[in-house]
Coordinates of C-alpha atoms and ligand atoms in Angstrom, one line a residue:
X1 CA -20.1 29.9 9.1
X2 CA -19.8 28.1 12.0
X3 CA -17.2 28.7 14.7
X4 CA -16.4 25.9 17.1
X5 CA -15.8 22.4 16.0
X6 CA -18.3 19.7 17.5
X7 CA -17.8 15.9 17.6
X8 CA -17.9 12.8 19.8
X9 CA -15.1 11.6 22.3
X10 CA -16.9 7.8 22.8
X11 CA -20.8 9.6 23.7
X12 CA -19.4 12.7 24.9
X13 CA -19.9 16.3 23.1
X14 CA -16.9 17.8 22.4
X15 CA -17.1 22.0 21.5
X16 CA -13.7 23.1 20.6
X17 CA -14.0 27.5 19.7
X18 CA -10.2 27.9 18.4
X19 CA -7.9 25.1 17.2
X20 CA -4.2 24.8 15.8
X21 CA -5.6 23.8 12.0
X22 CA -2.7 20.7 12.3
X23 CA -3.0 19.5 15.4
X24 CA -2.9 16.2 15.3
X25 CA -5.9 13.7 16.7
X26 CA -2.8 11.2 19.0
X27 CA -1.3 14.7 20.1
X28 CA -5.2 16.4 21.3
X29 CA -5.9 13.5 22.8
X30 CA -2.4 12.9 24.6
X31 CA -1.7 16.4 25.5
X32 CA -4.5 17.9 26.3
X33 CA -6.6 14.8 27.2
X34 CA -4.5 12.6 29.0
X35 CA -5.4 10.0 27.5
X36 CA -3.0 8.1 27.1
X37 CA -4.1 4.9 26.4
X38 CA -3.6 5.4 21.5
X39 CA 0.3 5.9 21.5
X40 CA 3.2 7.6 19.8
X41 CA 5.2 4.9 17.8
X42 CA 6.3 6.3 14.5
X43 CA 4.4 9.2 13.5
X44 CA 3.5 9.3 9.7
X45 CA 1.0 5.8 10.3
X46 CA 3.3 3.1 10.0
X47 CA 3.2 1.4 12.8
X48 CA -0.7 1.1 14.2
X49 CA 0.1 2.0 17.8
X50 CA -1.7 5.1 17.3
X51 CA -4.5 3.3 16.0
X52 CA -8.5 5.1 16.9
X53 CA -12.2 4.6 15.3
X54 CA -14.1 6.9 13.9
X55 CA -17.2 7.0 13.1
X56 CA -18.5 9.1 10.0
X57 CA -22.2 9.2 9.0
X58 CA -21.7 7.9 4.9
X59 CA -25.5 8.7 2.8
X60 CA -27.2 8.2 5.9
X61 CA -25.7 5.5 7.8
X62 CA -22.4 5.3 10.8
X63 CA -19.8 4.0 9.3
X64 CA -16.6 3.3 12.1
X65 CA -13.2 3.0 10.1
X66 CA -9.9 2.4 12.0
X67 CA -7.4 5.3 11.3
X68 CA -4.3 6.4 12.2
X69 CA -4.5 9.4 14.6
X70 CA -1.0 10.8 14.4
X71 CA -1.4 11.7 10.4
X72 CA -4.7 13.1 10.9
X73 CA -6.1 16.6 12.3
X74 CA -7.7 17.1 14.9
X75 CA -10.7 19.7 13.6
X76 CA -10.6 16.8 10.1
X77 CA -13.7 15.6 13.5
X78 CA -16.2 17.7 12.8
X79 CA -19.3 15.6 13.5
X80 CA -18.1 12.7 13.6
X81 CA -17.4 9.9 17.2
X82 CA -14.1 9.5 17.9
X83 CA -13.8 5.8 20.3
X84 CA -10.1 5.2 22.0
X85 CA -9.0 2.4 23.7
X86 CA -9.7 3.7 26.8
X87 CA -13.8 3.7 26.1
X88 CA -14.0 -0.6 25.4
X89 CA -14.0 -0.9 29.2
X90 CA -17.4 -1.8 30.4
X91 CA -19.4 -0.1 33.2
X92 CA -18.4 -2.7 34.9
X93 CA -14.8 -2.0 34.6
X94 CA -14.6 -5.6 32.2
X95 CA -13.5 -5.7 29.4
X96 CA -14.0 -5.8 26.0
X97 CA -14.8 -8.8 23.6
X98 CA -11.8 -7.7 21.5
X99 CA -9.4 -7.1 24.8
X100 CA -10.8 -10.6 26.8
X101 CA -9.7 -11.9 22.9
X102 CA -5.7 -10.3 23.8
X103 CA -5.8 -11.9 26.9
X104 CA -6.9 -14.9 26.5
X105 CA -4.6 -15.7 23.5
X106 CA -1.8 -14.3 25.1
X107 CA -2.1 -11.4 22.5
X108 CA 0.6 -8.9 24.0
X109 CA 4.0 -8.6 25.9
X110 CA 5.3 -5.3 26.3
X111 CA 1.7 -3.6 25.4
X112 CA 2.8 -0.7 23.7
X113 CA 1.3 -1.5 20.1
X114 CA -1.6 -3.4 21.8
X115 CA -3.6 -0.6 21.9
X116 CA -3.4 0.1 18.4
X117 CA -3.9 -3.9 17.9
X118 CA -7.8 -4.2 19.9
X119 CA -8.9 -0.5 17.8
X120 CA -8.0 -2.4 14.7
X121 CA -9.2 -5.1 15.8
X122 CA -12.1 -2.9 17.2
X123 CA -13.1 -2.0 13.7
X124 CA -12.8 -5.1 12.6
X125 CA -15.6 -6.5 14.0
X126 CA -18.0 -3.4 13.9
X127 CA -18.5 -3.7 10.2
X128 CA -17.8 -7.5 9.4
X129 CA -19.5 -10.4 11.0
X130 CA -17.3 -13.7 11.2
X131 CA -13.8 -12.4 9.5
X132 CA -11.7 -14.9 8.2
X133 CA -8.0 -14.9 8.6
X134 CA -7.1 -13.0 4.9
X135 CA -9.1 -10.1 6.3
X136 CA -7.9 -10.1 9.9
X137 CA -4.5 -10.3 8.4
X138 CA -6.6 -7.5 5.5
X139 CA -7.1 -6.1 9.1
X140 CA -3.9 -5.8 10.7
X141 CA -1.2 -5.0 8.2
X142 CA -0.4 -1.5 9.0
X143 CA -0.1 -3.4 13.0
X144 CA 3.5 -2.9 14.2
X145 CA 4.5 -5.6 16.7
X146 CA 8.3 -5.9 18.0
X147 CA 7.4 -8.6 20.6
X148 CA 4.5 -11.2 20.5
X149 CA 4.5 -12.1 17.1
X150 CA 1.7 -11.7 14.9
X151 CA -0.5 -15.8 15.4
X152 CA -1.3 -15.0 18.9
X153 CA -2.6 -11.9 18.2
X154 CA -4.6 -13.3 14.4
X155 CA -6.1 -15.7 17.0
X156 CA -8.0 -13.1 19.4
X157 CA -9.8 -12.0 16.1
X158 CA -10.6 -15.1 15.9
X159 CA -11.4 -15.4 19.4
X160 CA -13.5 -12.0 19.7
X161 CA -17.2 -12.9 18.4
X162 CA -17.0 -16.1 20.4
X163 CA -16.9 -14.6 23.7
X164 CA -19.7 -12.5 22.6
X165 CA -22.3 -12.2 20.0
X166 CA -20.9 -8.8 17.7
X167 CA -25.5 -8.8 17.5
X168 CA -24.5 -7.7 21.3
X169 CA -21.6 -5.7 21.0
X170 CA -21.8 -2.3 22.8
X171 CA -21.1 0.1 19.7
X172 CA -23.0 -2.1 17.6
X173 CA -26.4 -2.2 20.0
X174 CA -25.4 2.0 20.5
X175 CA -25.7 2.5 16.8
X176 CA -28.8 4.0 15.5
X177 CA -28.6 6.6 18.9
X178 CA -24.8 7.8 18.2
X179 CA -26.4 7.6 14.7
X180 CA -28.8 10.3 15.7
X181 CA -26.5 12.0 17.8
X182 CA -24.3 12.9 14.3
X183 CA -27.2 13.3 12.0
X184 CA -27.1 16.7 14.9
X185 CA -23.4 17.5 13.9
X186 CA -24.5 18.4 10.0
X187 CA -25.1 21.9 9.6
X188 CA -24.2 22.1 6.5
X189 CA -22.2 25.1 7.6
X190 CA -18.6 26.0 7.0
X191 CA -16.4 25.6 8.7
X192 CA -14.5 28.4 9.7
X193 CA -11.5 27.8 13.1
X194 CA -8.5 29.3 13.8
X195 CA -6.1 29.2 16.5
X196 CA -1.9 29.9 16.9
X197 CA -2.9 32.0 14.0
X198 CA -3.8 29.6 11.0
X199 CA -6.6 29.1 9.7
X200 CA -9.0 26.0 8.9
X201 CA -11.8 25.9 7.1
X202 CA -14.4 22.7 5.8
X203 CA -16.1 23.1 3.4
X204 CA -20.1 20.9 3.3
X205 CA -21.1 21.6 0.1
X206 CA -18.8 21.9 -3.2
X207 CA -19.9 25.2 -3.9
X208 CA -18.1 26.1 -0.4
X209 CA -15.5 24.2 -1.2
X210 CA -14.7 25.7 -4.9
X211 CA -15.3 29.7 -3.8
X212 CA -12.6 28.9 -0.6
X213 CA -10.1 27.6 -3.1
X214 CA -11.0 31.0 -5.2
X215 CA -11.0 33.2 -2.4
X216 CA -7.4 31.7 -0.6
X217 CA -5.8 29.7 -4.2
X218 CA -2.5 29.2 -1.7
X219 CA -4.3 26.8 0.6
X220 CA -3.4 23.9 1.0
X221 CA -5.7 21.7 0.6
X222 CA -6.2 17.8 2.4
X223 CA -8.1 14.8 2.1
X224 CA -7.3 12.1 3.7
X225 CA -3.9 13.4 5.2
X226 CA -2.1 11.0 4.2
X227 CA 0.5 12.5 2.5
X228 CA -0.3 15.4 3.9
X229 CA 0.1 14.8 8.1
X230 CA 3.9 13.7 7.0
X231 CA 4.2 16.8 6.2
X232 CA 3.1 19.2 9.2
X233 CA 4.5 15.6 11.8
X234 CA 8.6 14.8 9.3
X235 CA 8.5 18.1 7.1
X236 CA 7.4 20.6 10.7
X237 CA 5.3 22.5 7.8
X238 CA 2.6 25.4 9.0
X239 CA 0.3 25.0 7.0
X240 CA -1.7 28.0 6.5
X241 CA -5.0 28.2 5.9
X242 CA -6.0 24.3 5.3
X243 CA -8.8 23.5 3.6
X244 CA -10.8 19.5 4.3
X245 CA -12.2 18.4 1.4
X246 CA -13.9 15.7 3.8
X247 CA -16.9 16.9 4.9
X248 CA -18.5 17.5 1.3
X249 CA -21.5 13.7 1.3
X250 CA -21.2 15.2 -3.0
X251 CA -17.3 14.0 -3.5
X252 CA -17.5 11.1 -1.5
X253 CA -19.8 8.6 -3.6
X254 CA -18.4 6.0 -5.8
X255 CA -21.5 5.1 -8.9
X256 CA -21.5 2.9 -11.5
X257 CA -22.2 4.2 -14.8
X258 CA -22.8 1.7 -17.1
X259 CA -19.6 1.7 -19.3
X260 CA -17.7 3.4 -16.1
X261 CA -16.5 3.8 -13.0
X262 CA -17.4 7.2 -11.3
X263 CA -15.2 7.6 -8.3
X264 CA -16.1 11.7 -6.4
X265 CA -12.4 13.2 -5.3
X266 CA -12.5 12.3 -1.7
X267 CA -13.7 8.4 -2.1
X268 CA -11.9 6.0 0.0
X269 CA -8.6 3.8 -1.0
X270 CA -11.0 1.4 0.8
X271 CA -14.0 2.3 -1.4
X272 CA -12.0 2.1 -4.6
X273 CA -10.6 -1.4 -4.0
X274 CA -13.9 -2.6 -3.4
X275 CA -15.5 -0.9 -7.1
X276 CA -12.0 -1.6 -9.1
X277 CA -12.0 -5.6 -7.2
X278 CA -15.5 -5.8 -9.9
X279 CA -12.8 -5.0 -12.6
X280 CA -10.1 -7.1 -12.2
X281 CA -9.1 -9.6 -9.2
X282 CA -5.1 -7.1 -9.4
X283 CA -6.1 -4.4 -8.7
X284 CA -7.8 -6.1 -5.5
X285 CA -4.1 -7.4 -4.8
X286 CA -2.7 -3.8 -5.6
X287 CA -5.3 -2.0 -3.6
X288 CA -4.7 -4.8 -0.7
X289 CA -1.3 -3.8 -0.8
X290 CA -2.0 0.2 -0.5
X291 CA -0.4 1.1 3.3
X292 CA -2.4 -0.7 5.5
X293 CA -6.1 -0.5 6.7
X294 CA -5.2 2.8 8.7
X295 CA -4.5 4.3 5.6
X296 CA -7.1 3.3 3.6
X297 CA -10.3 4.1 5.2
X298 CA -8.7 8.2 5.4
X299 CA -6.3 7.8 2.3
X300 CA -9.0 9.2 -1.4
X301 CA -8.5 8.7 -5.1
X302 CA -8.1 12.2 -4.9
X303 CA -5.7 12.7 -2.6
X304 CA -3.5 9.3 -4.2
X305 CA -3.7 11.0 -7.7
X306 CA -3.7 15.2 -6.9
X307 CA 0.2 14.0 -4.8
X308 CA 1.8 13.7 -8.0
X309 CA 3.6 11.5 -6.3
X310 CA 5.7 9.2 -9.9
X311 CA 5.2 6.0 -7.4
X312 CA 1.3 6.3 -5.7
X313 CA 0.1 2.6 -6.9
X314 CA -3.0 4.0 -8.4
X315 CA -2.1 6.0 -11.9
X316 CA -0.4 3.9 -13.3
X317 CA -3.6 1.7 -13.3
X318 CA -5.7 3.9 -14.1
X319 CA -4.2 5.1 -17.2
X320 CA -3.6 2.1 -18.5
X321 CA -7.5 2.0 -17.8
X322 CA -7.9 5.2 -19.5
X323 CA -9.4 7.4 -16.3
X324 CA -10.2 10.5 -17.6
X325 CA -9.9 13.8 -15.1
X326 CA -12.9 15.7 -14.0
X327 CA -10.8 19.1 -12.9
X328 CA -13.4 21.5 -11.3
X329 CA -13.1 25.1 -9.8
X330 CA -15.2 28.8 -9.0
X331 CA -16.8 30.6 -11.6
X332 CA -18.4 34.1 -11.9
X333 CA -22.1 34.0 -11.1
X334 CA -21.8 31.9 -8.6
X335 CA -20.5 29.0 -10.7
X336 CA -19.3 25.7 -10.9
X337 CA -16.4 25.4 -14.6
X338 CA -15.3 22.1 -15.0
X339 CA -12.9 20.2 -17.1
X340 CA -12.3 16.7 -18.6
X341 CA -8.5 15.3 -19.1
X342 CA -7.2 12.0 -19.9
X343 CA -5.4 10.5 -16.4
X344 CA -2.0 10.8 -17.8
X345 CA -1.6 14.7 -19.0
X346 CA -2.4 15.4 -15.3
X347 CA 1.0 14.8 -15.0
X348 CA 3.3 17.2 -15.7
X349 CA 6.9 16.8 -14.6
X350 CA 8.3 15.7 -11.3
X351 CA 5.5 16.2 -8.4
X352 CA 4.0 19.5 -11.1
X353 CA 0.8 18.8 -13.0
X354 CA -1.7 20.3 -14.9
X355 CA -4.0 22.2 -11.8
X356 CA -5.4 25.6 -12.6
X357 CA -5.6 28.0 -9.8
X358 CA -8.5 27.4 -7.8
X359 CA -9.2 24.0 -9.0
X360 CA -9.5 21.3 -7.3
X361 CA -9.8 17.5 -8.6
X362 CA -13.9 16.9 -8.7
X363 CA -14.2 13.2 -10.2
X364 CA -11.6 10.2 -11.8
X365 CA -13.7 8.2 -14.7
X366 CA -13.1 4.7 -15.4
X367 CA -14.3 3.0 -18.5
X368 CA -15.2 -0.3 -18.0
X369 CA -13.0 -3.2 -19.9
X370 CA -14.0 -3.8 -23.0
X371 CA -14.6 -7.3 -22.5
X372 CA -11.7 -8.9 -25.0
X373 CA -9.3 -7.0 -23.5
X374 CA -6.0 -8.8 -20.9
X375 CA -4.9 -6.0 -18.3
X376 CA -2.7 -7.0 -16.6
X377 CA -0.5 -4.4 -13.3
X378 CA 1.4 -4.9 -10.7
X379 CA 3.4 -3.7 -7.8
X380 CA 7.0 -4.3 -6.5
X381 CA 8.0 -3.6 -3.4
X382 CA 10.1 -3.8 -0.8
X383 CA 8.0 -5.5 1.5
X384 CA 4.7 -7.2 0.7
X385 CA 2.7 -5.3 2.6
X386 CA 2.6 -1.3 4.3
X387 CA 4.9 -0.4 1.7
X388 CA 5.0 2.2 -1.2
X389 CA 6.1 0.9 -4.8
X390 CA 9.5 0.8 -6.2
X391 CA 7.9 -0.3 -8.9
X392 CA 4.3 -0.5 -10.7
X393 CA 3.3 -2.1 -13.6
X394 CA -0.6 -1.1 -15.8
X395 CA -0.8 -2.9 -18.7
X396 CA -3.7 -3.4 -21.2
X397 CA -3.9 -4.7 -24.5
X398 CA -6.8 -6.1 -27.7
X399 CA -6.0 -7.9 -30.0
X400 CA -8.1 -8.8 -33.5
X401 CA -9.8 -11.3 -35.2
X402 CA -5.9 -13.0 -36.4
X403 CA -4.5 -12.5 -33.1
X404 CA -3.4 -9.6 -33.7
X405 CA -2.1 -6.8 -31.1
X406 CA -4.1 -3.6 -32.2
X407 CA -4.5 -1.4 -28.9
X408 CA -1.8 -1.7 -25.7
X409 CA -0.7 0.3 -22.8
X410 CA 1.5 0.2 -20.8
X411 CA 2.0 1.7 -17.9
X412 CA 4.4 2.8 -15.5
X413 CA 4.9 4.2 -11.3
X414 CA 8.5 4.5 -10.3
X415 CA 10.3 4.7 -13.3
X416 CA 10.9 8.4 -13.9
X417 CA 9.5 11.6 -12.3
X418 CA 6.2 11.3 -12.8
X419 CA 3.3 7.7 -13.7
X420 CA 4.0 6.9 -17.4
X421 CA 3.0 4.8 -20.6
X422 CA 6.0 3.8 -22.0
X423 CA 5.4 4.7 -25.6
X424 CA 8.4 3.3 -27.9
X425 CA 7.4 -0.3 -25.9
X426 CA 4.4 -0.3 -26.9
X427 CA 4.3 0.8 -30.3
X428 CA 6.8 -2.0 -30.3
X429 CA 3.8 -4.5 -29.6
X430 CA 1.5 -3.1 -32.6
X431 CA 1.0 -5.8 -35.2
X432 CA 2.6 -8.3 -33.2
X433 CA 1.0 -12.0 -32.7
X434 CA 1.3 -11.4 -28.5
X435 CA 3.7 -13.7 -27.8
X436 CA 7.4 -14.0 -25.8
X437 CA 8.6 -12.1 -29.1
X438 CA 6.4 -9.4 -28.8
X439 CA 7.7 -8.9 -24.8
X440 CA 11.1 -9.8 -26.3
X441 CA 10.7 -6.6 -28.0
X442 CA 8.7 -4.2 -26.0
X443 CA 11.5 -5.2 -23.7
X444 CA 14.3 -3.3 -26.1
X445 CA 12.6 -0.2 -26.2
X446 CA 11.7 0.3 -22.3
X447 CA 15.5 2.1 -22.2
X448 CA 13.7 4.4 -25.3
X449 CA 11.3 5.6 -22.0
X450 CA 12.9 5.7 -19.2
X451 CA 16.8 6.2 -17.8
X452 CA 14.8 5.5 -14.1
X453 CA 16.2 7.2 -11.3
X454 CA 18.5 5.2 -8.8
X455 CA 17.7 6.1 -5.2
X456 CA 17.1 4.5 -1.2
X457 CA 14.2 1.4 -2.7
X458 CA 16.2 0.4 -6.2
X459 CA 18.1 1.2 -8.5
X460 CA 17.4 2.3 -12.6
X461 CA 19.4 -1.0 -13.6
X462 CA 16.6 -2.9 -11.4
X463 CA 14.4 -0.8 -12.3
X464 CA 15.0 -1.3 -16.2
X465 CA 14.3 -5.3 -15.5
X466 CA 11.8 -5.2 -13.4
X467 CA 9.7 -3.0 -15.4
X468 CA 10.3 -5.3 -18.5
X469 CA 10.1 -8.2 -15.8
X470 CA 6.8 -7.1 -15.2
X471 CA 5.4 -7.7 -18.7
X472 CA 6.5 -10.8 -19.2
X473 CA 4.4 -11.4 -15.7
X474 CA 1.4 -10.6 -17.9
X475 CA 2.6 -13.3 -21.0
X476 CA 2.1 -15.7 -18.9
X477 CA -1.0 -14.8 -16.7
X478 CA -2.4 -14.4 -19.5
X479 CA -1.4 -17.0 -21.6
X480 CA -1.4 -19.7 -19.6
X481 CA -3.1 -21.1 -17.1
X482 CA -2.8 -21.6 -13.6
X483 CA 0.7 -19.8 -13.6
X484 CA 1.9 -19.9 -10.6
X485 CA 3.7 -15.9 -10.7
X486 CA 1.6 -14.0 -7.3
X487 CA 3.3 -14.3 -4.1
X488 CA -0.4 -13.9 -3.0
X489 CA -1.4 -17.2 -5.0
X490 CA 1.6 -18.9 -3.6
X491 CA 1.2 -18.1 0.6
X492 CA -3.4 -18.4 0.0
X493 CA -2.1 -22.4 -2.3
X494 CA 0.6 -23.1 1.4
X495 CA -1.9 -22.1 3.8
X496 CA -4.7 -24.5 2.5
X497 CA -1.4 -27.1 2.1
Ligands
FAD501 C1 1.6 4.6 6.3 C2 2.0 4.5 5.0 C3 1.8 3.8 3.0 C4 1.1 4.3 2.4 N1 1.0 3.5 1.4 C5 0.6 4.0 0.4 C6 1.6 2.5 -2.1 O1 0.9 1.8 -0.7 N2 1.0 3.1 -1.7 C7 0.6 4.7 -2.9 O2 0.4 5.3 -3.7 N3 0.7 5.5 -1.4 C8 0.7 5.4 0.3 N4 1.1 6.5 0.9 C9 0.4 7.4 0.5 C10 -0.7 7.9 0.6 O3 -1.6 7.0 1.7 C11 -1.8 8.3 -0.5 O4 -0.8 9.1 -1.8 C12 -3.2 8.5 -0.6 O5 -3.9 7.8 -1.9 C13 -3.9 9.8 -0.6 O6 -5.0 10.7 -0.2 P1 -5.0 11.4 1.0 O7 -6.7 11.6 0.6 O8 -4.9 11.0 2.4 O9 -4.4 13.1 0.9 P2 -3.8 13.9 1.4 O10 -2.8 13.9 2.0 O11 -5.1 15.1 2.4 O12 -3.5 15.3 0.3 C14 -2.5 15.1 -1.1 C15 -1.8 15.9 -2.1 O13 -3.1 15.9 -2.8 C16 -3.7 17.0 -2.5 N5 -4.5 17.2 -3.0 C17 -5.6 15.9 -1.8 N6 -7.3 16.5 -2.5 C18 -6.5 17.3 -3.3 C19 -8.7 17.3 -4.1 N7 -9.7 17.0 -4.4 N8 -8.1 18.1 -5.2 C20 -6.5 19.0 -5.4 N9 -5.8 18.2 -4.6 C21 -6.1 17.5 -3.7 C22 -3.4 17.6 -1.5 O14 -3.8 19.4 -1.0 C23 -1.4 17.3 -1.6 O15 -1.1 18.2 -2.5 C24 1.3 5.6 1.9 C25 1.5 6.9 2.8 C26 1.8 6.5 4.8 C27 1.1 7.6 5.7
FES502 S1 3.1 6.5 15.3 FE1 2.6 5.0 13.7 S2 0.8 4.7 12.6 FE2 0.2 6.0 14.1
FES503 S1 3.9 -6.1 22.3 FE1 5.8 -5.2 22.4 S2 5.6 -4.0 20.8 FE2 3.5 -5.6 20.4

């Protein structure tokens, strides 16, 4: 085991021996390093004022990601490079092209949000050449500004590469040197830290993870910390011990296995989006509206499933796609014992999952859709961007040669204490042609499946009405071409006059 946390801040190596396991990157920067460029607005991943960029090795290649420093724990940076707004100024005091673009486009007024926007734009520039307006909007959806308004900031996103070509960016020019430095920090040992009387472990292999969880069955497992971070910053929880899964490369992979996609539990939501987009354009839209880019860079598929939230966005979609879950744990003789179960049976009751002592989510397997399957997913939330669903519905349906429905899955989030299939509504569809009458029969059956909650996101009546309307949208979108049923589509139409 190694007892020292090691990472780069800018190009400077940092080594830390004792560390509070849940000290946030933002608190460390502002309170310990006195680097106050990154701001704290909400401390819950919503406003983006704390955005920093993290460079990490992904199968040997350097990958830059904008993340929220307010909910990321410092020890999870082991082996990474941390870039803050303080690292942008050139040696001669000149502004970085992203900063210069913000100046030229009048992208800042009070300036509180500005470092966050600058860092989100930096990550975009490091990853993509000539981003479209849609991609700039995407990359900035996790940043809020109360005074400037977004047009000048989006204009800065379009201007930055004209000020200086992307290839000349100092961070990209140093990419190989940085990757080499980070490679020296990957030692394959478990990191074991202690601070404030609490423990933090970051294993580097699946078997080390399994052994640690067996030894500490009550440990708080941390993946992207986009949920767990809030237990600390808002719930004031003291977690001990913490076991971080992010150093295990074997849990990060996404692979095409022919008839199905396999996602390691630590696959980020960005990678999940890219892979699922090939199955259906609506999955791309669903994932584009999952948090902001910072949340999607950090958050993982395993975390979204394992947290068992009734309003998590992926579970309904994955249940409709017939996904299965691989759970793993340590077994005798240093072996790993695995079991596979349909995703829907993992969710037992509100926040209660079928996860046995010592088990962790290792992977998710998602069958590809048969060519004759109709599929559709819809998220309804109060805000279009960066908001959790009031209701999410994912539907799949197949018909025989005569057009009668033979197989269907209607999975919902936000309708019960767990993500759940509407089995009565499914039964009402079987044997019918796919038409308005079938939809009416399924809608009439929905109250047998669900007695939704009234809460701040939506009333029970609203939820039930929306659940039915989403089914009607499924019918319209699969039978009427072209269907004008999506806000994203209407916005694109408006943009093109
Ligand atoms: C601003 C903001 C916006 C958000 N928007 C959305 C949204 O639009 N839709 C949505 O669904 N969610 C949203 N979320 C919630 C969150 O981002 C997701 O649930 C995310 O997928 C959690 O993944 P994570 O890797 O960050 O999990 P973590 O926070 O690290 O962990 C979540 C839970 O899963 C457990 N866990 C993690 N990995 C494993 C594993 N491999 N095995 C066993 N247990 C594990 C942890 O112990 C914890 O209980 C949002 C969060 C924030 C802060
Ligand atoms: S302070 Fe608001 S997202 Fe971090
Ligand atoms: S410039 Fe004031 S909040 Fe954005």
